[in-house]
C-alpha cells in the first residue's frame, strides 16, 4: 500500500496536509498521536469513506476511488468503489455491528451478499472465524447481548470473513472498559503473527511497541516522526512526540 | 450519626402505626365522572333515536357494500402511498441533486394541497382534459377512466405518499451513520446497504406512524363520499334517504369505523413486534398473551 502526498480538508480546516507512507505486505503499522492529528481521517481515506482532495492512495496496485486510464485518474462510481473496498477490512472504534443481525449473521453479511458465497459454505467459514476470535458459543446472540469486547471481536471476525488483504483498525479499544481491552488486543496480536497487513490507530503504546513493525506519529495533519517502535518510543527526535509520550506513558 | 446496637439498652422499640394517605381527590373525581356518564346515558336514552334499528342497519347489504369499499380503498391507497413514498424518500436522500430536489417538490405539492381538493381535482379532470394518454401510443376518454374509485385512489394515495415519504425519511435518518459505514466497509453498494442494513432497522421507526396513518386513511376514505363513491358514510346516507333514520344509520357506520380501527391497531401491534429483532422488545411473548395485552390497552392507546 502506498500513500502519496494526501491532502484532506473539512470545511476550511486542512486535516491532512501531505501524507506519504508505504506499507508492505504483512507489516503492522501503528498510527499514534494526539486527537485531531488526522490519524482516523487518514484511515478513513484509505478505504474511501472520506474523499481525498489531493494525492493518491494505492492499495494492491489499485488507486482507491479512481481508475487509471490514459495517464489520468478517473473518478469511480460508488458501486465500483464498493468493489475496491472488498480487499480492505475495517474495524471501528464503536464496533458498528449490524444491530438487527446476530453475531454469525453479521459475519455472513459480506461473504453471502457481497462475494456471493453460498450460504451453507459461508456459514461454516463464519463459525470458524467466530471460533478464531473465541466466540464460538455466541453465534446466535444479537450485538446488544454482547459485551463491548465481544462486539469488537465479532467486528474483527466480520472484517476477516471478507478475506481482506489489509485491515484498518480505528482506535479499536478506545470505547472499551479497561478490563476488556486485553481480549481485543490478543486477537489483533494473533492476526499480526499470522502475517495480516494491518494499519492500527491506537493509544496503546505497549501494543504498538510489541506488535508494530513501524510506529508513525502524526501531529497536525503531518507525519511528525516514523520509524521502528524502539526508535520512536525509545529515542524520539521530535519534541511533540516526546511531549505526547510523556503524557501517555 | 450513631448506630444503636439495640441489645438491652433503652426501651423496647414499638413500631409506630402507618396511616396511608387518603386520596380524596380520586374519590371525588370518580364520583363526578359517574354522575356525568349517568347524565349522558339518561340524555341519550331519552333521545329520539330508534336504537333497536341500529343492528339492522349495521348489517344492511348496502352498509356491507360500503364497508367493503371503504376497506378496499383504504388498503389500496395506503399500499400505493407506501410504495410511492418509499421511492420518494430514497430520492430525497440521494446524493443526486436532481432526484433530491424533485422529491422535495413532490412532497411540497402533495402535502400542501388539501386532500379534499385533490379528490375534487382528480374527479373533475375531464373538465380540463377530455382524453388522456401518450400521443401516438394510446388514449382514453378521461370520463371512462376517472371513476370515483380511481379518483379516490389517486387523491388519497398521492397525498399519503407525500406523508409516507417523510415518515420513511425519518426512519432512514434514525439509523446510526456507523451502520452505513460498516456496510460500505465490507464492500456493500449503496443500494444493497439500503436494502439489507438501513431499511430493516428503519422499520422500527417507520411502522408506528405508518399504522397511525393507515388508521387515518380508514377514516379519510369518508371524504370520497363527496365524489359519490359509496363507502360507509355514503352507504349510511343512502339508507337514510329511504327511511329518514339518519342518526341510526350514522351510528351503525360509526360502529363499523371503530371496529376497523380496532383491528388495524391490533395488526400494528403485531407488526411492531415482528420488526423488533435485535432489540429488548423482541421478547417472545405468546400470541394470545400479546392479543390480550393489546385488547386490554386498546381504549387508551389513543394516538
Short mmCIF file of C-alpha atoms in Angstrom, two decimals:
data_model
loop_
_atom_site.label_atom_id
_atom_site.label_comp_id
_atom_site.label_asym_id
_atom_site.label_seq_id
_atom_site.Cartn_x
_atom_site.Cartn_y
_atom_site.Cartn_z
CA UNK A 1 0.00 0.00 0.00
CA UNK A 2 1.32 3.38 -0.95
CA UNK A 3 0.09 6.81 0.07
CA UNK A 4 1.38 9.79 -1.89
CA UNK A 5 1.00 13.41 -0.82
CA UNK A 6 -2.53 13.03 0.55
CA UNK A 7 -4.44 16.17 1.48
CA UNK A 8 -7.89 16.41 3.01
CA UNK A 9 -9.84 19.38 4.27
CA UNK A 10 -13.10 19.62 6.21
CA UNK A 11 -14.66 22.97 5.54
CA UNK A 12 -11.83 25.45 5.87
CA UNK A 13 -9.63 23.26 8.05
CA UNK A 14 -6.95 21.16 6.43
CA UNK A 15 -6.78 17.94 8.48
CA UNK A 16 -4.27 16.10 6.30
CA UNK A 17 -1.51 18.17 4.76
CA UNK A 18 0.67 15.96 2.64
CA UNK A 19 0.95 12.44 3.97
CA UNK A 20 3.37 9.98 2.36
CA UNK A 21 3.61 6.43 3.55
CA UNK A 22 4.29 2.93 2.29
CA UNK A 23 3.11 -0.27 3.93
CA UNK A 24 4.37 -3.63 2.67
CA UNK A 25 2.52 -6.92 2.76
CA UNK A 26 2.49 -8.45 6.24
CA UNK A 27 3.51 -5.28 8.04
CA UNK A 28 1.78 -3.85 11.08
CA UNK A 29 1.85 -0.07 11.20
CA UNK A 30 0.63 1.78 14.29
CA UNK A 31 -0.51 5.38 13.98
CA UNK A 32 -0.22 7.38 17.17
CA UNK A 33 -0.58 10.98 18.17
CA UNK A 34 -2.87 13.49 19.83
CA UNK A 35 -6.55 13.57 18.81
CA UNK A 36 -7.23 15.93 15.96
CA UNK A 37 -3.90 14.99 14.42
CA UNK A 38 -5.55 13.32 11.43
CA UNK A 39 -4.94 9.64 12.26
CA UNK A 40 -8.54 8.49 11.92
CA UNK A 41 -9.15 10.68 8.89
CA UNK A 42 -6.17 9.14 7.13
CA UNK A 43 -7.51 5.67 7.92
CA UNK A 44 -10.97 6.56 6.58
CA UNK A 45 -9.40 7.96 3.41
CA UNK A 46 -7.63 4.66 2.75
CA UNK A 47 -10.94 2.86 2.13
CA UNK A 48 -12.55 5.96 0.67
CA UNK A 49 -15.07 6.56 3.46
CA UNK A 50 -13.68 10.08 3.08
CA UNK A 51 -12.67 11.53 -0.27
CA UNK A 52 -9.22 12.95 -0.50
CA UNK A 53 -8.74 16.41 -2.00
CA UNK A 54 -5.27 15.78 -3.40
CA UNK A 55 -2.82 12.93 -3.69
CA UNK A 56 -3.11 9.24 -4.38
CA UNK A 57 -3.79 6.14 -2.33
CA UNK A 58 -2.80 2.83 -3.89
CA UNK A 59 -3.82 -0.47 -2.35
CA UNK A 60 -2.71 -3.69 -4.01
CA UNK A 61 -1.93 -1.82 -7.23
CA UNK A 62 -5.30 -0.02 -7.44
CA UNK A 63 -5.81 3.72 -6.98
CA UNK A 64 -8.61 3.81 -4.39
CA UNK A 65 -11.65 5.74 -5.63
CA UNK A 66 -10.23 6.06 -9.14
CA UNK A 67 -9.32 4.16 -12.30
CA UNK A 68 -6.05 4.82 -14.06
CA UNK A 69 -6.71 5.33 -17.75
CA UNK A 70 -4.75 7.28 -20.33
CA UNK A 71 -2.44 8.77 -17.75
CA UNK A 72 -5.26 10.24 -15.67
CA UNK A 73 -7.23 9.14 -12.61
CA UNK A 74 -10.93 8.86 -13.45
CA UNK A 75 -13.34 9.07 -10.53
CA UNK A 76 -15.26 5.85 -9.87
CA UNK A 77 -18.95 5.34 -9.26
CA UNK A 78 -19.92 4.37 -5.66
CA UNK A 79 -20.66 0.84 -6.91
CA UNK A 80 -17.13 0.46 -8.20
CA UNK A 81 -15.61 1.90 -5.03
CA UNK A 82 -17.61 -0.73 -3.13
CA UNK A 83 -15.87 -3.43 -5.17
CA UNK A 84 -12.45 -1.93 -4.35
CA UNK A 85 -13.27 -1.99 -0.64
CA UNK A 86 -13.63 -5.79 -0.59
CA UNK A 87 -9.89 -6.21 -0.10
CA UNK A 88 -9.77 -3.65 2.74
CA UNK A 89 -11.28 -4.61 6.07
CA UNK A 90 -12.15 -2.03 8.69
CA UNK A 91 -12.73 -2.22 12.43
CA UNK A 92 -14.35 0.80 14.05
CA UNK A 93 -13.98 2.40 17.43
CA UNK A 94 -17.71 1.97 18.12
CA UNK A 95 -17.82 -1.61 16.66
CA UNK A 96 -20.77 -0.76 14.35
CA UNK A 97 -22.12 -4.29 14.31
CA UNK A 98 -25.40 -4.57 12.41
CA UNK A 99 -27.84 -4.30 15.31
CA UNK A 100 -30.59 -6.35 13.64
CA UNK A 101 -28.35 -9.33 12.92
CA UNK A 102 -26.87 -11.97 15.23
CA UNK A 103 -23.11 -12.33 15.62
CA UNK A 104 -22.95 -15.05 12.96
CA UNK A 105 -25.27 -13.15 10.60
CA UNK A 106 -23.04 -10.09 10.94
CA UNK A 107 -20.14 -12.18 9.71
CA UNK A 108 -22.17 -13.77 6.88
CA UNK A 109 -23.47 -10.47 5.52
CA UNK A 110 -20.38 -9.70 3.46
CA UNK A 111 -19.43 -13.16 2.14
CA UNK A 112 -23.03 -14.06 1.22
CA UNK A 113 -24.31 -10.76 -0.13
CA UNK A 114 -21.17 -9.13 -1.48
CA UNK A 115 -18.96 -12.04 -2.51
CA UNK A 116 -21.87 -14.34 -3.43
CA UNK A 117 -20.59 -17.35 -1.48
CA UNK A 118 -23.34 -19.98 -0.95
CA UNK A 119 -24.91 -19.58 2.47
CA UNK A 120 -24.10 -23.07 3.75
CA UNK A 121 -20.42 -22.77 2.89
CA UNK A 122 -20.24 -19.24 4.28
CA UNK A 123 -21.92 -20.41 7.48
CA UNK A 124 -19.21 -23.00 8.09
CA UNK A 125 -16.43 -20.48 7.42
CA UNK A 126 -18.28 -17.92 9.56
CA UNK A 127 -18.31 -20.29 12.54
CA UNK A 128 -14.58 -20.82 12.08
CA UNK A 129 -13.98 -17.07 12.17
CA UNK A 130 -16.11 -16.79 15.32
CA UNK A 131 -14.11 -19.60 16.91
CA UNK A 132 -10.91 -17.80 15.96
CA UNK A 133 -11.92 -14.74 17.98
CA UNK A 134 -13.04 -17.03 20.81
CA UNK A 135 -16.80 -16.55 20.41
CA UNK A 136 -17.96 -19.91 19.01
CA UNK A 137 -20.73 -20.08 21.62
CA UNK A 138 -22.13 -16.64 20.88
CA UNK A 139 -23.11 -17.16 17.23
CA UNK A 140 -26.83 -16.58 17.77
CA UNK A 141 -26.64 -13.60 20.11
CA UNK A 142 -27.54 -10.11 18.99
CA UNK A 143 -24.94 -7.35 19.42
CA UNK A 144 -27.00 -5.83 22.25
CA UNK A 145 -26.47 -9.07 24.20
CA UNK A 146 -22.67 -8.95 23.90
CA UNK A 147 -20.09 -7.01 25.92
CA UNK A 148 -18.05 -4.33 24.18
CA UNK A 149 -15.04 -6.59 23.94
CA UNK A 150 -17.13 -9.39 22.45
CA UNK A 151 -18.74 -6.99 19.96
CA UNK A 152 -15.34 -5.77 18.84
CA UNK A 153 -14.13 -9.33 18.38
CA UNK A 154 -17.20 -10.11 16.24
CA UNK A 155 -16.40 -6.96 14.25
CA UNK A 156 -12.88 -8.25 13.65
CA UNK A 157 -14.29 -11.62 12.55
CA UNK A 158 -16.68 -9.77 10.22
CA UNK A 159 -13.73 -7.98 8.61
CA UNK A 160 -11.73 -11.24 8.37
CA UNK A 161 -14.63 -13.05 6.67
CA UNK A 162 -14.09 -10.90 3.58
CA UNK A 163 -10.54 -12.31 3.38
CA UNK A 164 -9.08 -8.82 3.04
CA UNK A 165 -5.50 -8.05 2.10
CA UNK A 166 -5.36 -5.17 4.57
CA UNK A 167 -7.30 -4.39 7.75
CA UNK A 168 -7.68 -0.89 9.14
CA UNK A 169 -8.26 -0.57 12.89
CA UNK A 170 -9.67 2.78 14.02
CA UNK A 171 -8.98 3.02 17.76
CA UNK A 172 -10.36 -0.49 18.29
CA UNK A 173 -10.00 -0.42 22.08
CA UNK A 174 -10.82 3.20 22.90
CA UNK A 175 -14.52 2.56 23.58
CA UNK A 176 -13.88 -0.45 25.80
CA UNK A 177 -13.82 -0.84 29.56
CA UNK A 178 -10.18 -1.27 30.67
CA UNK A 179 -10.61 -4.94 31.59
CA UNK A 180 -11.93 -5.76 28.09
CA UNK A 181 -9.06 -4.17 26.16
CA UNK A 182 -6.81 -7.20 26.60
CA UNK A 183 -9.09 -9.69 24.84
CA UNK A 184 -9.30 -7.50 21.72
CA UNK A 185 -5.55 -6.84 21.65
CA UNK A 186 -4.95 -10.60 21.98
CA UNK A 187 -6.98 -11.24 18.83
CA UNK A 188 -5.10 -8.48 16.99
CA UNK A 189 -1.75 -9.82 18.17
CA UNK A 190 -2.64 -13.26 16.81
CA UNK A 191 -3.65 -11.72 13.48
CA UNK A 192 -0.35 -9.89 13.21
CA UNK A 193 1.51 -13.15 13.88
CA UNK A 194 -0.38 -14.82 11.03
CA UNK A 195 1.01 -12.18 8.70
CA UNK A 196 -2.04 -9.95 8.22
CA UNK A 197 -1.25 -6.47 6.92
CA UNK A 198 -2.65 -4.03 9.46
CA UNK A 199 -2.81 -0.28 9.99
CA UNK A 200 -3.80 0.47 13.56
CA UNK A 201 -4.76 3.82 15.01
CA UNK A 202 -4.25 3.34 18.72
CA UNK A 203 -3.28 4.89 22.01
CA UNK A 204 -1.96 1.55 23.30
CA UNK A 205 1.76 2.29 23.26
CA UNK A 206 2.50 -1.14 24.74
CA UNK A 207 0.72 -2.84 21.87
CA UNK A 208 2.43 -0.65 19.26
CA UNK A 209 5.80 -1.43 20.78
CA UNK A 210 5.25 -5.17 20.92
CA UNK A 211 3.35 -5.87 17.70
CA UNK A 212 4.08 -2.94 15.39
CA UNK A 213 6.70 -3.16 12.69
CA UNK A 214 6.54 0.60 12.33
CA UNK A 215 5.25 3.36 14.53
CA UNK A 216 4.06 6.56 12.91
CA UNK A 217 3.49 9.64 15.00
CA UNK A 218 1.03 12.09 13.46
CA UNK A 219 0.57 15.65 14.55
CA UNK A 220 -1.38 18.49 12.97
CA UNK A 221 -2.08 16.71 9.67
CA UNK A 222 1.50 15.70 9.08
CA UNK A 223 3.71 12.74 9.91
CA UNK A 224 5.97 14.10 12.61
CA UNK A 225 8.03 11.02 13.08
CA UNK A 226 8.12 7.48 11.72
CA UNK A 227 10.36 4.52 12.31
CA UNK A 228 10.71 1.32 14.26
CA UNK A 229 8.78 1.32 17.56
CA UNK A 230 12.04 1.09 19.54
CA UNK A 231 13.31 4.21 17.88
CA UNK A 232 10.09 6.28 18.02
CA UNK A 233 9.29 5.36 21.62
CA UNK A 234 12.80 4.85 22.94
CA UNK A 235 14.54 7.76 21.31
CA UNK A 236 12.02 10.24 19.93
CA UNK A 237 13.57 13.01 17.87
CA UNK A 238 10.57 15.31 17.63
CA UNK A 239 9.56 17.49 20.60
CA UNK A 240 5.87 16.82 20.05
CA UNK A 241 6.48 13.06 20.15
CA UNK A 242 8.34 13.43 23.41
CA UNK A 243 5.57 15.55 24.95
CA UNK A 244 2.90 13.09 23.80
CA UNK A 245 4.76 10.07 25.09
CA UNK A 246 5.39 11.78 28.42
CA UNK A 247 1.61 12.13 28.80
CA UNK A 248 0.52 8.63 27.82
CA UNK A 249 3.30 6.57 29.38
CA UNK B 1 -24.66 9.65 63.05
CA UNK B 2 -24.75 6.85 65.57
CA UNK B 3 -25.64 3.21 65.29
CA UNK B 4 -27.64 1.64 68.11
CA UNK B 5 -26.71 -1.96 68.59
CA UNK B 6 -30.11 -2.45 70.20
CA UNK B 7 -29.02 -5.02 72.79
CA UNK B 8 -30.82 -4.21 76.02
CA UNK B 9 -30.05 -0.50 76.09
CA UNK B 10 -33.05 1.78 76.07
CA UNK B 11 -36.71 0.67 75.90
CA UNK B 12 -38.08 -1.92 73.53
CA UNK B 13 -38.93 -0.14 70.29
CA UNK B 14 -42.61 -0.29 69.38
CA UNK B 15 -43.18 0.04 65.60
CA UNK B 16 -45.34 3.10 65.01
CA UNK B 17 -48.57 2.57 63.07
CA UNK B 18 -48.56 3.95 59.49
CA UNK B 19 -51.60 5.85 58.22
CA UNK B 20 -51.88 5.61 54.43
CA UNK B 21 -52.50 8.84 52.52
CA UNK B 22 -56.20 9.27 51.73
CA UNK B 23 -56.70 10.14 48.09
CA UNK B 24 -59.83 12.26 48.48
CA UNK B 25 -59.36 13.86 45.06
CA UNK B 26 -59.56 10.49 43.32
CA UNK B 27 -62.83 9.59 45.02
CA UNK B 28 -64.34 12.97 44.27
CA UNK B 29 -63.35 12.94 40.60
CA UNK B 30 -64.54 9.34 40.18
CA UNK B 31 -67.89 10.29 41.66
CA UNK B 32 -68.14 13.31 39.36
CA UNK B 33 -67.43 11.16 36.32
CA UNK B 34 -70.02 8.57 37.32
CA UNK B 35 -72.63 11.32 37.65
CA UNK B 36 -71.62 12.77 34.27
CA UNK B 37 -71.78 9.39 32.50
CA UNK B 38 -75.18 8.65 34.02
CA UNK B 39 -76.42 12.05 32.86
CA UNK B 40 -75.17 11.44 29.33
CA UNK B 41 -76.75 7.97 29.27
CA UNK B 42 -80.03 9.44 30.55
CA UNK B 43 -80.00 12.09 27.83
CA UNK B 44 -79.10 9.57 25.12
CA UNK B 45 -81.78 7.20 26.40
CA UNK B 46 -84.43 9.88 26.01
CA UNK B 47 -83.10 10.99 22.64
CA UNK B 48 -85.22 10.44 19.59
CA UNK B 49 -83.12 7.56 18.31
CA UNK B 50 -84.51 4.13 17.45
CA UNK B 51 -81.60 2.14 18.90
CA UNK B 52 -83.19 -1.21 18.11
CA UNK B 53 -82.86 -0.37 14.38
CA UNK B 54 -79.09 0.15 14.58
CA UNK B 55 -78.18 -3.58 14.43
CA UNK B 56 -80.36 -3.98 11.33
CA UNK B 57 -78.65 -1.10 9.53
CA UNK B 58 -75.30 -2.39 10.76
CA UNK B 59 -75.72 -5.50 8.61
CA UNK B 60 -77.71 -3.97 5.74
CA UNK B 61 -76.36 -5.17 2.34
CA UNK B 62 -75.83 -1.53 1.33
CA UNK B 63 -73.86 -0.92 4.54
CA UNK B 64 -71.73 -4.05 3.98
CA UNK B 65 -71.03 -2.93 0.43
CA UNK B 66 -69.95 0.46 1.76
CA UNK B 67 -67.77 -1.29 4.33
CA UNK B 68 -66.11 -3.36 1.61
CA UNK B 69 -65.49 -0.24 -0.49
CA UNK B 70 -64.01 1.61 2.48
CA UNK B 71 -61.63 -1.24 3.29
CA UNK B 72 -60.55 -1.78 -0.33
CA UNK B 73 -59.93 1.90 -0.99
CA UNK B 74 -58.05 2.39 2.29
CA UNK B 75 -55.83 -0.66 1.75
CA UNK B 76 -55.04 0.06 -1.90
CA UNK B 77 -54.45 3.80 -1.29
CA UNK B 78 -52.20 3.06 1.70
CA UNK B 79 -50.24 0.45 -0.28
CA UNK B 80 -49.77 2.92 -3.12
CA UNK B 81 -48.78 5.59 -0.61
CA UNK B 82 -46.14 3.32 0.94
CA UNK B 83 -44.71 2.25 -2.43
CA UNK B 84 -44.51 5.75 -3.88
CA UNK B 85 -43.43 7.20 -0.53
CA UNK B 86 -40.52 4.75 -0.34
CA UNK B 87 -39.35 5.76 -3.80
CA UNK B 88 -39.67 9.46 -2.97
CA UNK B 89 -37.83 9.00 0.35
CA UNK B 90 -34.95 7.24 -1.40
CA UNK B 91 -34.80 10.03 -3.98
CA UNK B 92 -34.96 12.64 -1.22
CA UNK B 93 -31.77 11.40 0.47
CA UNK B 94 -29.98 10.71 -2.80
CA UNK B 95 -26.65 12.40 -3.47
CA UNK B 96 -28.04 13.24 -6.91
CA UNK B 97 -29.40 16.81 -6.60
CA UNK B 98 -31.90 16.31 -9.43
CA UNK B 99 -33.52 13.39 -7.60
CA UNK B 100 -33.45 15.06 -4.21
CA UNK B 101 -34.94 18.37 -5.37
CA UNK B 102 -37.64 16.62 -7.44
CA UNK B 103 -38.62 14.61 -4.37
CA UNK B 104 -38.76 17.75 -2.22
CA UNK B 105 -41.04 19.48 -4.74
CA UNK B 106 -43.27 16.38 -4.96
CA UNK B 107 -43.70 16.36 -1.19
CA UNK B 108 -44.30 20.10 -1.15
CA UNK B 109 -47.13 19.83 -3.70
CA UNK B 110 -48.96 16.73 -2.47
CA UNK B 111 -48.68 17.63 1.19
CA UNK B 112 -49.56 21.25 0.56
CA UNK B 113 -52.90 20.84 -1.21
CA UNK B 114 -55.84 19.72 0.99
CA UNK B 115 -56.75 16.11 0.26
CA UNK B 116 -60.42 17.02 -0.34
CA UNK B 117 -59.33 19.48 -3.02
CA UNK B 118 -57.06 16.88 -4.58
CA UNK B 119 -60.01 14.46 -4.73
CA UNK B 120 -62.18 17.06 -6.45
CA UNK B 121 -59.45 17.86 -8.99
CA UNK B 122 -58.93 14.22 -9.95
CA UNK B 123 -62.66 13.57 -10.16
CA UNK B 124 -63.23 16.62 -12.38
CA UNK B 125 -60.17 16.05 -14.51
CA UNK B 126 -62.38 15.50 -17.59
CA UNK B 127 -63.28 19.20 -17.47
CA UNK B 128 -59.66 20.05 -18.23
CA UNK B 129 -58.58 17.07 -20.33
CA UNK B 130 -61.18 15.25 -22.45
CA UNK B 131 -58.77 12.44 -23.23
CA UNK B 132 -55.62 11.25 -21.51
CA UNK B 133 -52.81 9.11 -22.88
CA UNK B 134 -49.50 9.26 -24.66
CA UNK B 135 -49.79 10.75 -28.18
CA UNK B 136 -49.33 8.04 -30.82
CA UNK B 137 -49.40 5.20 -28.27
CA UNK B 138 -52.80 5.16 -26.65
CA UNK B 139 -55.52 7.47 -25.46
CA UNK B 140 -58.71 7.04 -23.46
CA UNK B 141 -61.61 9.24 -22.57
CA UNK B 142 -60.96 10.77 -19.15
CA UNK B 143 -64.56 10.25 -18.10
CA UNK B 144 -64.39 6.47 -18.55
CA UNK B 145 -61.12 6.12 -16.63
CA UNK B 146 -61.75 8.57 -13.80
CA UNK B 147 -64.30 6.54 -11.83
CA UNK B 148 -64.96 7.61 -8.23
CA UNK B 149 -62.70 4.76 -7.11
CA UNK B 150 -59.80 5.78 -9.36
CA UNK B 151 -60.16 9.44 -8.40
CA UNK B 152 -60.31 8.45 -4.72
CA UNK B 153 -57.28 6.22 -5.08
CA UNK B 154 -55.27 8.97 -6.78
CA UNK B 155 -56.30 11.66 -4.31
CA UNK B 156 -55.79 9.65 -1.13
CA UNK B 157 -52.84 7.61 -2.40
CA UNK B 158 -50.76 10.51 -3.70
CA UNK B 159 -51.47 12.64 -0.65
CA UNK B 160 -50.50 9.73 1.58
CA UNK B 161 -47.32 9.08 -0.44
CA UNK B 162 -46.03 12.54 0.47
CA UNK B 163 -46.57 11.81 4.17
CA UNK B 164 -45.11 8.32 3.87
CA UNK B 165 -42.02 9.76 2.17
CA UNK B 166 -41.42 11.93 5.24
CA UNK B 167 -42.07 9.05 7.65
CA UNK B 168 -39.67 6.77 5.77
CA UNK B 169 -37.06 9.53 5.54
CA UNK B 170 -37.26 9.98 9.31
CA UNK B 171 -36.75 6.22 9.61
CA UNK B 172 -33.65 6.37 7.41
CA UNK B 173 -32.27 9.28 9.41
CA UNK B 174 -32.71 7.35 12.65
CA UNK B 175 -30.04 4.84 11.59
CA UNK B 176 -26.61 5.45 13.08
CA UNK B 177 -24.09 6.54 10.45
CA UNK B 178 -21.74 3.86 11.74
CA UNK B 179 -24.08 1.16 10.45
CA UNK B 180 -23.84 2.59 6.96
CA UNK B 181 -20.06 2.97 7.14
CA UNK B 182 -19.71 -0.60 8.36
CA UNK B 183 -21.80 -1.81 5.42
CA UNK B 184 -19.69 0.21 2.98
CA UNK B 185 -16.52 -1.10 4.62
CA UNK B 186 -17.44 -4.70 3.78
CA UNK B 187 -17.94 -3.68 0.18
CA UNK B 188 -21.72 -3.22 0.07
CA UNK B 189 -23.04 -0.93 -2.66
CA UNK B 190 -25.32 1.94 -1.58
CA UNK B 191 -28.38 0.09 -2.92
CA UNK B 192 -27.58 -3.09 -1.03
CA UNK B 193 -26.80 -1.12 2.12
CA UNK B 194 -30.23 0.47 1.90
CA UNK B 195 -31.97 -2.86 1.38
CA UNK B 196 -30.13 -5.01 3.89
CA UNK B 197 -28.95 -2.65 6.61
CA UNK B 198 -30.90 0.61 6.64
CA UNK B 199 -34.43 -0.44 5.71
CA UNK B 200 -34.75 -3.41 8.10
CA UNK B 201 -33.62 -1.29 11.04
CA UNK B 202 -35.61 1.76 9.99
CA UNK B 203 -38.81 -0.33 10.07
CA UNK B 204 -38.88 0.02 13.85
CA UNK B 205 -39.24 3.77 13.43
CA UNK B 206 -41.41 3.62 10.30
CA UNK B 207 -44.11 1.16 11.43
CA UNK B 208 -45.79 3.06 14.30
CA UNK B 209 -46.50 6.30 12.35
CA UNK B 210 -47.48 4.22 9.32
CA UNK B 211 -50.07 2.38 11.42
CA UNK B 212 -51.22 5.77 12.62
CA UNK B 213 -51.53 6.95 9.01
CA UNK B 214 -53.45 3.82 7.99
CA UNK B 215 -55.94 4.41 10.79
CA UNK B 216 -56.33 7.96 9.49
CA UNK B 217 -56.70 6.59 5.98
CA UNK B 218 -59.57 4.31 7.04
CA UNK B 219 -61.45 7.40 8.18
CA UNK B 220 -60.25 9.70 5.40
CA UNK B 221 -61.95 7.45 2.85
CA UNK B 222 -65.17 9.09 4.08
CA UNK B 223 -64.08 12.20 2.13
CA UNK B 224 -64.52 10.23 -1.07
CA UNK B 225 -68.27 10.27 -0.42
CA UNK B 226 -68.27 13.81 -1.90
CA UNK B 227 -67.35 12.37 -5.29
CA UNK B 228 -70.12 9.76 -4.99
CA UNK B 229 -68.03 6.75 -4.07
CA UNK B 230 -70.27 4.51 -1.98
CA UNK B 231 -68.20 3.96 1.14
CA UNK B 232 -69.55 3.65 4.69
CA UNK B 233 -70.88 7.21 5.06
CA UNK B 234 -72.36 7.34 1.58
CA UNK B 235 -73.98 3.96 2.31
CA UNK B 236 -75.41 5.29 5.56
CA UNK B 237 -76.77 8.33 3.75
CA UNK B 238 -78.29 6.15 1.04
CA UNK B 239 -80.12 4.06 3.61
CA UNK B 240 -81.26 7.16 5.50
CA UNK B 241 -82.60 8.77 2.33
CA UNK B 242 -85.12 5.93 2.14
CA UNK B 243 -86.24 5.70 5.75
CA UNK B 244 -85.08 9.07 7.17
CA UNK B 245 -83.40 7.32 10.14
CA UNK B 246 -80.26 9.47 9.83
CA UNK B 247 -78.88 9.12 13.35
CA UNK B 248 -79.44 5.37 13.41
CA UNK B 249 -77.58 4.71 10.16
CA UNK B 250 -74.74 7.08 11.11
CA UNK B 251 -74.40 5.24 14.44
CA UNK B 252 -74.15 1.94 12.58
CA UNK B 253 -71.42 3.40 10.35
CA UNK B 254 -69.62 4.79 13.43
CA UNK B 255 -69.53 1.33 15.00
CA UNK B 256 -68.00 -0.08 11.80
CA UNK B 257 -65.28 2.59 11.82
CA UNK B 258 -64.45 1.82 15.46
CA UNK B 259 -64.22 -1.88 14.62
CA UNK B 260 -61.94 -1.26 11.64
CA UNK B 261 -59.65 0.98 13.66
CA UNK B 262 -59.50 -1.57 16.49
CA UNK B 263 -58.50 -4.32 14.06
CA UNK B 264 -55.87 -2.05 12.47
CA UNK B 265 -54.41 -1.23 15.90
CA UNK B 266 -54.04 -4.91 16.76
CA UNK B 267 -52.36 -5.51 13.40
CA UNK B 268 -49.97 -2.64 14.08
CA UNK B 269 -49.05 -4.14 17.44
CA UNK B 270 -48.06 -7.42 15.79
CA UNK B 271 -46.11 -5.65 13.04
CA UNK B 272 -44.13 -3.67 15.59
CA UNK B 273 -43.30 -6.88 17.39
CA UNK B 274 -42.24 -8.55 14.15
CA UNK B 275 -39.65 -5.88 13.30
CA UNK B 276 -38.21 -5.64 16.82
CA UNK B 277 -35.40 -8.15 16.10
CA UNK B 278 -32.16 -7.49 17.95
CA UNK B 279 -33.75 -5.19 20.48
CA UNK B 280 -35.02 -5.57 24.01
CA UNK B 281 -38.67 -5.53 22.86
CA UNK B 282 -38.04 -8.71 20.92
CA UNK B 283 -39.34 -10.73 23.88
CA UNK B 284 -41.03 -13.88 22.72
CA UNK B 285 -44.50 -13.41 24.29
CA UNK B 286 -47.16 -15.91 23.28
CA UNK B 287 -49.51 -14.61 20.56
CA UNK B 288 -52.53 -14.96 22.86
CA UNK B 289 -50.82 -13.04 25.64
CA UNK B 290 -50.00 -10.29 23.18
CA UNK B 291 -53.59 -10.14 21.93
CA UNK B 292 -54.92 -9.94 25.46
CA UNK B 293 -52.48 -7.18 26.29
CA UNK B 294 -53.33 -5.34 23.09
CA UNK B 295 -57.05 -5.56 23.81
CA UNK B 296 -56.57 -4.51 27.40
CA UNK B 297 -54.73 -1.34 26.43
CA UNK B 298 -56.72 -0.56 23.32
CA UNK B 299 -59.24 2.00 24.59
CA UNK B 300 -56.39 4.09 25.99
CA UNK B 301 -53.99 3.57 23.09
CA UNK B 302 -55.14 6.92 21.77
CA UNK B 303 -52.85 8.37 19.17
#
